Coordinates of C-alpha atoms in Angstrom, one line a residue:
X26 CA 107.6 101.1 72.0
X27 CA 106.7 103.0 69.2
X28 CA 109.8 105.3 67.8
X29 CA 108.1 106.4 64.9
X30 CA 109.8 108.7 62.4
X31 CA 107.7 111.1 60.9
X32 CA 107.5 113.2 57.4
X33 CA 105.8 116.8 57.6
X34 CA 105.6 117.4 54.0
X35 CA 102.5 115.7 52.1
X36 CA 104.9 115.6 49.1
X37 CA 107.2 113.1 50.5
X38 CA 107.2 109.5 49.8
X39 CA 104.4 107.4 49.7
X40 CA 105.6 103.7 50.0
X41 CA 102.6 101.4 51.4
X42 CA 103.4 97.7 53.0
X43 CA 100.5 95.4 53.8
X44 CA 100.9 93.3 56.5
X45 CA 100.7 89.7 56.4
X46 CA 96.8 88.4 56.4
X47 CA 95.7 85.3 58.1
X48 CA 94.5 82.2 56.3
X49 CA 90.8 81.8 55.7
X50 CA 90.3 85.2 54.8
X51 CA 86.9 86.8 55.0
X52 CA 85.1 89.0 52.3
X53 CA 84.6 92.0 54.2
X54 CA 88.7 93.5 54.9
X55 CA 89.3 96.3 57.1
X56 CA 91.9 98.4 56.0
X57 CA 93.7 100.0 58.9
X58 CA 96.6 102.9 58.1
X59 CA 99.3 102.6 60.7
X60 CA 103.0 103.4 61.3
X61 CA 105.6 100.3 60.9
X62 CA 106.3 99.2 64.2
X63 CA 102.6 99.2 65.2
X64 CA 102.7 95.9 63.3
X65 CA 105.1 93.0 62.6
X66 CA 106.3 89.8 64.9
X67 CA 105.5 90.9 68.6
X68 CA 103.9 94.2 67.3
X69 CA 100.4 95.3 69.1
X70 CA 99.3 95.4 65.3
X71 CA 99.5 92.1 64.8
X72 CA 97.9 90.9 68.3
X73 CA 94.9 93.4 67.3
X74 CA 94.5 91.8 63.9
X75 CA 94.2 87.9 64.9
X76 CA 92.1 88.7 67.9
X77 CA 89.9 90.9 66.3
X78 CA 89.5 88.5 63.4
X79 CA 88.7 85.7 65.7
X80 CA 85.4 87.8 67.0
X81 CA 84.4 89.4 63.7
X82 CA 83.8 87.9 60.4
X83 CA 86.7 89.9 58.5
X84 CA 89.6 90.5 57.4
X85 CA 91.8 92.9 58.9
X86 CA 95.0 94.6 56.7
X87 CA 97.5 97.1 57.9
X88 CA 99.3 100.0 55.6
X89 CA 101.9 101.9 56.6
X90 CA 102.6 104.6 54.8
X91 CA 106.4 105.4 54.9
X92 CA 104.8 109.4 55.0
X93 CA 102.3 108.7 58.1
X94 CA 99.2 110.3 57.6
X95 CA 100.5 112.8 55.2
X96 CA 99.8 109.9 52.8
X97 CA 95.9 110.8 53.2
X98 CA 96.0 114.2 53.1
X99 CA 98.0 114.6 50.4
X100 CA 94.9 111.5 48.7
X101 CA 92.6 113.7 50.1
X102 CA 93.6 116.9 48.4
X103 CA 94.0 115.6 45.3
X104 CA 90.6 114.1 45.5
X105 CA 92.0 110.4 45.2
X106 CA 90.3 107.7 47.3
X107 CA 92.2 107.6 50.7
X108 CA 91.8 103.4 50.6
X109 CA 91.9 103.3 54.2
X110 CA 89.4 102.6 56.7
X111 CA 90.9 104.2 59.9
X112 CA 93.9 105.6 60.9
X113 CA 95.5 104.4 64.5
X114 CA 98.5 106.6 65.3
X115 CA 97.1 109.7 65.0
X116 CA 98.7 112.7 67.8
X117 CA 97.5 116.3 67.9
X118 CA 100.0 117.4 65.6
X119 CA 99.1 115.4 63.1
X120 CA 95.4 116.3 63.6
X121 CA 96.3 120.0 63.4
X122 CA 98.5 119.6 60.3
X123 CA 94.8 117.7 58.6
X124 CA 92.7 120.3 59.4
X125 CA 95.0 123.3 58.3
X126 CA 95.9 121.7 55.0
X127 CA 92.4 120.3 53.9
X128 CA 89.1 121.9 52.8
X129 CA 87.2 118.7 53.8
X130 CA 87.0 116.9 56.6
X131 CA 89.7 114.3 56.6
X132 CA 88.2 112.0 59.9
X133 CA 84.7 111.3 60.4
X134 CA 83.0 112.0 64.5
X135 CA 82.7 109.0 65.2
X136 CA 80.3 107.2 68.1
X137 CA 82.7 104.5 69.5
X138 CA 82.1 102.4 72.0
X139 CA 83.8 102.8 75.5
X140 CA 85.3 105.8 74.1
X141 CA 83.5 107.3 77.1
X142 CA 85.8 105.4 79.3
X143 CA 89.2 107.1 77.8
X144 CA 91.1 109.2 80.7
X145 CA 89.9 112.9 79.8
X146 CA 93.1 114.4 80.3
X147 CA 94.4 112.9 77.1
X148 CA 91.7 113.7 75.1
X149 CA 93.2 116.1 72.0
X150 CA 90.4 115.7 69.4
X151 CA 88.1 119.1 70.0
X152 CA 85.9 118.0 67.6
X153 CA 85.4 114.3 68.6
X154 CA 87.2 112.6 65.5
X155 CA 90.2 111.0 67.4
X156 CA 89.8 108.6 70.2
X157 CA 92.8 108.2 72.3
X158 CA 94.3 104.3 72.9
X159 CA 97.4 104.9 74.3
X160 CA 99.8 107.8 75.2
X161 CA 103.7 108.1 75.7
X162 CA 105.7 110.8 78.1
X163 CA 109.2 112.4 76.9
X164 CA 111.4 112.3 79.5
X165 CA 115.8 112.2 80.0
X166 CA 117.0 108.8 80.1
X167 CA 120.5 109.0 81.5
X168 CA 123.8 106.8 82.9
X169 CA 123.7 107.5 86.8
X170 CA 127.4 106.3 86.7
X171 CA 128.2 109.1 84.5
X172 CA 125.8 112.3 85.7
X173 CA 123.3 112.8 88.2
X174 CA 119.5 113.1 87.5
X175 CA 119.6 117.1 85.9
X176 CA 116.1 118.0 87.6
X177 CA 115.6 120.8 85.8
X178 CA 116.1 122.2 82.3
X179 CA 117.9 125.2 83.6
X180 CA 120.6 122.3 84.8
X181 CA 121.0 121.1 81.4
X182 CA 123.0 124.3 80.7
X183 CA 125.1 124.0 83.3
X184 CA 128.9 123.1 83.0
X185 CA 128.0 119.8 84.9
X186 CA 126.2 118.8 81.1
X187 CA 128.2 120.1 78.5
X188 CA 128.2 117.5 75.8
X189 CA 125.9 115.5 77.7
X190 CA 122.5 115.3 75.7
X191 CA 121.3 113.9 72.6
X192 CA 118.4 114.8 71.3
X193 CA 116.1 114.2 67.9
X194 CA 115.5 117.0 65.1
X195 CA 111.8 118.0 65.4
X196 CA 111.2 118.1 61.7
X197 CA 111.5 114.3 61.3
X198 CA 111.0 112.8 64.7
X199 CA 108.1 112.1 67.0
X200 CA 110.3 112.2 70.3
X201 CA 111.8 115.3 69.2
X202 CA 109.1 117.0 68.3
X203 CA 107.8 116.6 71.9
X204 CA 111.0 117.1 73.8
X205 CA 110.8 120.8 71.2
X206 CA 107.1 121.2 71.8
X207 CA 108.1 121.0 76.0
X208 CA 111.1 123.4 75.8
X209 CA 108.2 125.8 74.6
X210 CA 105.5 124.9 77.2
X211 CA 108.1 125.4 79.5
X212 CA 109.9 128.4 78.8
X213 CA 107.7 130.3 76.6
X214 CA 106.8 130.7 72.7
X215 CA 109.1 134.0 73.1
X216 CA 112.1 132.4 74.8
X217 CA 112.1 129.1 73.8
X218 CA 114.9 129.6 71.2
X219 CA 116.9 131.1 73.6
X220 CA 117.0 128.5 75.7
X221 CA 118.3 126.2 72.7
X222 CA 120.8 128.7 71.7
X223 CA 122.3 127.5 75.4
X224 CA 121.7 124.5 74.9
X225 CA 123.5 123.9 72.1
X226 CA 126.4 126.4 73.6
X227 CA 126.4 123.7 75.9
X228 CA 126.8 120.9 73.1
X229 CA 123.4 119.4 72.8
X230 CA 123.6 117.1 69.8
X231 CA 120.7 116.5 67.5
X232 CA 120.3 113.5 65.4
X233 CA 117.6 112.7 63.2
X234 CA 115.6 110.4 65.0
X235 CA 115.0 108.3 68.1
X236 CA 116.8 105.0 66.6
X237 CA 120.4 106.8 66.1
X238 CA 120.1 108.7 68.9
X239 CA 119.6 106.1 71.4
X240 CA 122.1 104.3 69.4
X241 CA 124.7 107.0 70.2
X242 CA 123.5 107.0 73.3
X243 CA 124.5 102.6 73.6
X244 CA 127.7 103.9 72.5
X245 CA 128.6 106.1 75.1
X246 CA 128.8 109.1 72.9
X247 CA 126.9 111.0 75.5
X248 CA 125.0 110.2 78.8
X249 CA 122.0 111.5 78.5
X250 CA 119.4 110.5 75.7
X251 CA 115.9 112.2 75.0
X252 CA 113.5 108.6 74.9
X253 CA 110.4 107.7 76.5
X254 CA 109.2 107.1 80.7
X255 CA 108.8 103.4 79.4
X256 CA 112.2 103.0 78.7
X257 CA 113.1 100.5 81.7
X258 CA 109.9 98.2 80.3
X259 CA 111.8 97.8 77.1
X260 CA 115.3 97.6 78.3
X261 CA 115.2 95.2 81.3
X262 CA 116.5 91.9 82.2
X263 CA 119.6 89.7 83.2
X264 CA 122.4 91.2 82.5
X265 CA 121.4 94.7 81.6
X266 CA 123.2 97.3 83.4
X267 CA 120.0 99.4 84.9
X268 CA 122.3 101.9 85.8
X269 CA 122.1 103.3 82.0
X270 CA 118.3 103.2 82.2
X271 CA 117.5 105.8 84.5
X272 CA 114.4 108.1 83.8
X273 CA 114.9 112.2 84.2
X274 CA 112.0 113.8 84.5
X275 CA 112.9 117.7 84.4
X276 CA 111.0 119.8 86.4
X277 CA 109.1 116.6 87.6
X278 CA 107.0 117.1 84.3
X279 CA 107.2 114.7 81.2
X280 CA 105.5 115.5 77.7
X281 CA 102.5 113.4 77.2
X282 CA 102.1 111.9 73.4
X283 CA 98.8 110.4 73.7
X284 CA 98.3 108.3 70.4
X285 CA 94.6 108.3 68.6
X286 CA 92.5 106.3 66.5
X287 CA 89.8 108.0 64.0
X288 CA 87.6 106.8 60.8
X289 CA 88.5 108.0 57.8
X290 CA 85.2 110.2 56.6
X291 CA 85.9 108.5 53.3
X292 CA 85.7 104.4 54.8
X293 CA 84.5 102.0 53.0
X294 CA 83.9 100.4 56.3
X295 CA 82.7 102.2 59.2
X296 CA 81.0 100.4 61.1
X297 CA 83.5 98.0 61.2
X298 CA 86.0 100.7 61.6
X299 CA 84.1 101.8 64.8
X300 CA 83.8 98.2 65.8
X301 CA 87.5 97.9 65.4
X302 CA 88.1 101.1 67.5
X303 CA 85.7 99.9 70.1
X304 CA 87.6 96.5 70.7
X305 CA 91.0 98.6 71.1
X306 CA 89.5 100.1 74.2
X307 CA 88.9 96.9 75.7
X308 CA 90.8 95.5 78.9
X309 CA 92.5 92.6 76.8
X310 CA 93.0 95.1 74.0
X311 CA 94.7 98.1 76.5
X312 CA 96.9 95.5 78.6
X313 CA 98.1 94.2 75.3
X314 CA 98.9 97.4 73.6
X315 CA 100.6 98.7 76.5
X316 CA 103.1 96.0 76.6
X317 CA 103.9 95.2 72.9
X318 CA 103.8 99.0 72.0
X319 CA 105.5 100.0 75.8
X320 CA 103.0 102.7 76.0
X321 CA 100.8 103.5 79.1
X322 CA 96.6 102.6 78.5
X323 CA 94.3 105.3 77.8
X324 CA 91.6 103.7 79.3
X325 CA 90.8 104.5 83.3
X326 CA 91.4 101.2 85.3
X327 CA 93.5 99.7 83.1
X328 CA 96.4 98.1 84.7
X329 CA 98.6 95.8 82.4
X330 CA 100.3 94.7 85.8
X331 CA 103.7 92.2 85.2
X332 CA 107.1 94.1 84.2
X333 CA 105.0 97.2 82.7
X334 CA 103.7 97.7 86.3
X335 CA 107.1 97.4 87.7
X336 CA 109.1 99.4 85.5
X337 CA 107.1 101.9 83.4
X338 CA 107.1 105.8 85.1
X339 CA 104.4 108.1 85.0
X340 CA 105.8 111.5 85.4
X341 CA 104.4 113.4 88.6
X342 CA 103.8 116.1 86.4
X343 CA 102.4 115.7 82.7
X344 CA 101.9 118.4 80.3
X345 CA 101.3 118.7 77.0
X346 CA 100.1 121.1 74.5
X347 CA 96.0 121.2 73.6
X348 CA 94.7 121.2 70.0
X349 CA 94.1 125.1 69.8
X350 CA 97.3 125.9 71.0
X351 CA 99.2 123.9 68.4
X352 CA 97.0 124.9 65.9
X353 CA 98.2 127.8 64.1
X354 CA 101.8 127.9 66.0
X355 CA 103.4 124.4 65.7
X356 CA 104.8 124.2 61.8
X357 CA 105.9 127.6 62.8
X358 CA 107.7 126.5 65.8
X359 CA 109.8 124.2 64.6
X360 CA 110.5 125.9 61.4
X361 CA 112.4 129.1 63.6
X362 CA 113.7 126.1 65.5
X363 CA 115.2 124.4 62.5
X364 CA 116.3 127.5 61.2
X365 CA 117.9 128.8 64.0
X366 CA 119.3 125.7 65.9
X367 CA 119.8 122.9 63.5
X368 CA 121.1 124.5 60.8
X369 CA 123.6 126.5 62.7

C-alpha cells in the first residue's frame, strides 16, 4: 500500500536512490521516477522491472526523489535535463501543481496502449498526459471494540468521538491531503474550515503523516485512524485482531486517489516509456500492482481475486475532486487549513 509522504515546495530536498538493476544489463535503460515504496523487496516496482525486462531488450531503473515530482519541476524550471523517462505516481494534485508552476509542458500526450481500457471515472488528466494504473479511497479505519462505525462526518463531532481521530497534516501527506480535500467536497469551500474548527474542539489529532499516525493508532492512542479501504488486505492474518481493522466510510462515500503514469516531454526514451506504460495496464501487470501496492486496478475487468478480493472495500459512494476544480483552489486550501487548524 502506498503511504507516500509528500513535499509541496520545489525547493525542498532532492535526494535520488536507484534501485537495484538486474544482471545482464541491456544498453537501452529506462529511467522510471517513482516514490520509495513503489519499489524495493515485495514492491510492485520491482515485479514491473524483472517482468518487463524479461519481454523487452532493456534495462529498467527506478528514482525516487525524496521531493516526488517536485524534483522535475523544480529541473524543469531551471532548464536542467529532468533525467527521467516517465513518472508513475502521478495524482491530480500533483498534475495541477506542474502545470501552475511551469511555462512548458512538463508531461508529453501520450498514445498508450490499452489506455482506452482505464475505468473513465478515474480519469484526471484533461489533457491526456496521465494515464491512470491504480487508485486508492480514504476512508476511517476504526476499533469496533472501542466506537461504533461514525457514519457520518457530522458524527465525528459528536461527544461519542472526542479524542477519537487521528488524522495526517495535508501539507506533507498524501492520505491527509485527501481526507482535507473530502472535508471540502463535502461541506463546502466556504465551510470547510468550520467544520475543522469542531473537529479539532472535539480533539482531532494531526500528525504528520500516514506512518505515525497509524502508529498511534497500533498504540491505542486513539480509535479511529484516517488510512486507506485496503486496509484489511494489508493487515490480515492469524492472529490479528480484525476487530481493529474496521473500514468507516462516512456518508457511504470514500475519496478516490487514483495514481497516474505520464512521459516526461523531455524522455530520452519514449517509446519505451509508452511501451512501459502499456504493459502496466496489462491483466498480469493490474493483478500484481493491486496486491503488492494494496491498491484497487484501474483497468475495467480486472479482478486480482485471492485475499484482495476478499478483503479490499470499494466505497458505495466515491468522490473525488476533478482537475479544474483543484486547479487554482487546492495550494490555497490547505494553506487557510494549515493556517487556521494546524497551527492553532
Amino acid at each position: 500500500m502506498k503511504r507516500r509522504t509528500f513535499l509541496s515546495g520545489v525547493g525542498a530536498g532532492s535526494a535520488i536512490a536507484v534501485a537495484g538493476c538486474s544482471g545482464g544489463q541491456s544498453e537501452t535503460t529506462l529511467t522510471v521516477a517513482t516514490y520509495s515504496s513503489f519499489t524495493g523487496e515485495d514492491s510492485a516496482g520491482n515485479w514491473l522491472k524483472s517482468a518487463f525486462e524479461d519481454e523487452h531488450d532493456a534495462t529498467v531503473e527506478f528514482k525516487t526523489p525524496e521531493n516526488g515530482v517536485n524534483q522535475f519541476i523544480q529541473r524543469k524550471s531551471e532548464g536542467a535535463p529532468v533525467g527521467a523517462d516517465l513518472y508513475v505516481g502521478l495524482n491530480t494534485v500533483e498534475l495541477v501543481r506542474a502545470d501552475e508552476q511551469l511555462d512548458e509542458q512538463l508531461f508529453a500526450t501520450a498514445d498508450v496502449e490499452g489506455a482506452d481500457s482505464v475505468k473513465s471515472r478515474l480519469n484526471f488528466d484533461p489533457e491526456d498526459r496521465a494515464v491512470p494504473y491504480d487508485t486508492g479511497y480514504i476512508s476511517l479505519v476504526y476499533d469496533e471494540g472501542e466506537v461504533e462505525n461514525p457514519g457520518t462526518f457530522d458524527a465525528l463531532l459528536e461527544p461519542a468521538y472526542e479524542d477519537g481521530l487521528i488524522a495526517q497534516n495535508a501539507q506533507q501527506s498524501d492520505p491527509g491531503r485527501a481526507f482535507l480535500l473530502w472535508t471540502i467536497h463535502e461541506k463546502g469551500a466556504d465551510n470547510y474550515l468550520d467544520y475543522w474548527r469542531d473537529l479539532s474542539d472535539n480533539g482531532v489529532q494531526i500528525l504528520s503523516d500516514w506512518e505515525p499516525a497509524y502508529n498511534a493508532y497500533t498504540n491505542e492512542e486513539a480509535p479511529m485512524v484516517v488510512s486507506y479501504s485496503t486496509d484489511q488486505v494489508y493487515y490480515h492474518g492469524e492472529g490479528v485482531d480484525m476487530s481493529r481493522h474496521q473500514v468507516g466510510f462516512l456518508n457511504d462515500q470514500g475519496y478516490a486517489n487514483p495514481e497516474g503514469m505520464a512521459q516526461f516531454a523531455d524522455a530520452d526514451n519514449p517509446e519505451l516509456a509508452r511501451e512501459f506504460m502499456s504493459f502496466m495496464l496489462t491483466e498480469a501487470a493490474q493483478k500484481q500492482i493491486a496486491v503488492n501496492n494494496v491498491q484497487f486496478p484501474a483497468v475495467e475487468g480486472v479482478e486480482p481475486g485471492g485475499d484482495f478480493g476478499k478483503y479490499a472495500l470499494e466505497p458505495p459512494e466515491p468522490v473525488t475532486f476533478s482537475y479544474d476544480e483543484l486547479a487554482g483552489n487546492v495550494d490555497g486550501w490547505i494553506e487557510d487549513w494549515a493556517r487556521e487548524i494546524v497551527s492553532n
